[in-house]
Amino acid sequence: MKKILLSVWVVALSLTMIQCTSSGSGNSAGAGKDSPKVKNVIVIIGDGMGVSQVYAGLTANKGSFNVERCQYVGFSKTYSANSYVTDSGAGGTAIACGIKTNNGSIGVDANKNVAKSMLEYASENGLSTGIVVACELTHATPASFIAHQAERSMVEEIALDYLNSNITVCIGGGRKHFETRADGQNVSDQMKAKGFQVAYNMDDVKKVTSGKLLGLVADSHPAPYPERGEMLPESVQTAINLLKTNNKGFFLMVEASQIDWASHANDTQAVINEMLDLNNVVKVAYDYAEKDPNTLVIITADHETGGLGINGGNLETGELKGGFTTKGHTGVMVPVFAFGAGAKEFAGIYQNSDILGKVLNVWGFKK
């Protein structure tokens, strides 16, 4: 009898890991054989976000979290080409370009050869593209989708990669790397010449309702949450509004950047704050995907930071007791939550470098 009960429990647990459906979501897109064609892909990266960071946010939100509306869950293995513990450059490049590269590299393989990114595949196939982040636009994770540089520290070169790309919308910090440069160039003016509207605060960002947009909302990085306000979810909504006008579809990469920094600092409350901001971003993306059946939303991380453990808490009060094992990154697998058209493709355990191939497959694009 014990063996039978154990077998039933194992099967139930396996099914739970493969498919999760929140009672708050009536949407079943991506769950059946006749899933709608994928036109739009939104990739949300919680930098440094492991399962514990997710559960910290859920606990602080008193037992509910928008990520729970996902339909399929997977895990990705994050090691880089030259290290068991990846950095954001190699981790971001693996997701964006489908390759394992060396720590510190951006959009190139371990031999420094250029690797095409998810954003570039989308652009080549006629889709509109966007990047929205809570850090400098030239930082490692966003750079992995737009740039090809040997080192993540090459921020002025990365800014030029924005200029030379076919991106439609980019919103984040880092104005100084576009305008106060060692080479004297003003990349913002050059992007204006290419038809971009340039906005320097969220009020002006939200006024843009059509065309191309470069939003530089901070000279360096935006402030932590909640000090920066609703910059990230509002920017995501603005980006979707601009990108969705393309009948062929769009690609949008969003980074909740400062989960990583809070985890590096071993600051549990700061982690919670940033996760609550991510929760608001996920709502914007999931709500759009519920309205547009041709949209896929993927939420994942480039790596986990801090080795966060949940040592106690209270779901009624939102109190949490957390502890950390390191101030650096860790090598553990990170979650992949998928929602919408094509979501079932993202169940299971796989390499972070497999995500690009899965996205191209549901898009129907050739690598």
Coordinates of N, CA, C and O in Angstrom, one line a residue, residues 13 22 61 76 85 95 99 104 107 123 133-134 147 169 183 201 220-221 251 269 298 306 332 358 364:
L13 N 3.3 14.9 -8.4 CA 4.3 15.9 -8.3 C 4.9 16.2 -9.7 O 5.1 17.4 -10.0
S22 N -3.1 28.5 -12.5 CA -3.7 29.2 -11.3 C -5.2 29.2 -11.4 O -5.7 29.4 -12.5
N61 N 3.8 39.1 -0.8 CA 2.5 39.5 -1.4 C 1.4 38.6 -0.8 O 0.3 38.6 -1.3
S76 N 16.3 25.7 -16.2 CA 17.5 25.8 -17.1 C 18.8 25.7 -16.3 O 18.8 26.2 -15.2
V85 N 29.8 28.7 -12.5 CA 28.9 29.8 -12.1 C 29.0 30.9 -13.2 O 30.1 31.4 -13.4
I95 N 20.8 32.8 -23.3 CA 19.4 33.0 -23.6 C 19.2 33.6 -25.0 O 18.3 33.2 -25.8
I99 N 23.9 30.0 -27.3 CA 25.3 29.4 -27.2 C 25.8 29.6 -25.8 O 25.4 30.5 -25.0
G104 N 31.6 37.3 -19.1 CA 32.0 38.6 -19.5 C 31.8 38.9 -21.0 O 31.8 40.1 -21.4
G107 N 27.2 38.6 -26.7 CA 26.7 38.3 -28.1 C 27.8 37.7 -29.0 O 27.7 37.8 -30.2
S123 N 13.9 40.7 -35.9 CA 14.0 41.8 -36.8 C 14.2 41.3 -38.3 O 13.5 41.9 -39.2
V133 N 14.4 47.8 -19.5 CA 15.2 47.3 -18.4 C 15.2 48.3 -17.2 O 15.0 49.5 -17.4
A134 N 15.5 47.8 -16.0 CA 15.6 48.7 -14.8 C 17.1 48.9 -14.5 O 17.4 49.1 -13.3
A147 N 23.9 43.6 -28.8 CA 25.4 43.9 -29.1 C 26.2 42.6 -29.3 O 25.8 41.5 -29.0
V169 N 12.1 49.9 -30.0 CA 11.8 50.6 -28.7 C 12.9 50.2 -27.7 O 13.2 48.9 -27.6
D183 N 34.4 59.4 -27.0 CA 34.7 59.7 -28.4 C 33.9 61.0 -28.9 O 34.0 61.4 -30.0
N201 N 12.3 61.1 -19.3 CA 11.6 60.8 -18.1 C 10.4 60.0 -18.5 O 10.0 60.0 -19.6
S220 N 22.5 57.1 -15.2 CA 23.2 55.8 -15.0 C 22.0 54.8 -14.8 O 21.2 54.6 -15.7
H221 N 22.0 54.1 -13.7 CA 20.9 53.2 -13.4 C 19.7 53.8 -12.8 O 19.9 54.8 -12.0
F251 N 8.9 41.2 -30.8 CA 9.7 40.6 -29.7 C 10.1 41.7 -28.7 O 10.5 42.8 -29.1
Q269 N 14.9 42.5 2.2 CA 13.8 43.4 1.9 C 14.0 44.0 0.6 O 13.0 44.2 -0.2
I298 N 7.6 34.4 -21.6 CA 8.5 33.5 -20.9 C 9.2 34.3 -19.8 O 9.6 35.4 -20.0
G306 N 23.2 35.1 -4.6 CA 23.1 35.1 -3.2 C 22.9 33.8 -2.5 O 23.1 33.7 -1.3
V332 N 23.1 27.1 -9.3 CA 21.8 26.3 -9.3 C 21.0 26.5 -10.6 O 21.1 27.6 -11.3
K358 N 14.0 26.9 -28.9 CA 12.6 26.7 -28.6 C 11.8 27.9 -29.1 O 10.7 27.7 -29.7
G364 N 8.5 29.6 -35.9 CA 8.6 29.0 -37.2 C 9.7 29.7 -38.0 O 9.7 29.6 -39.2

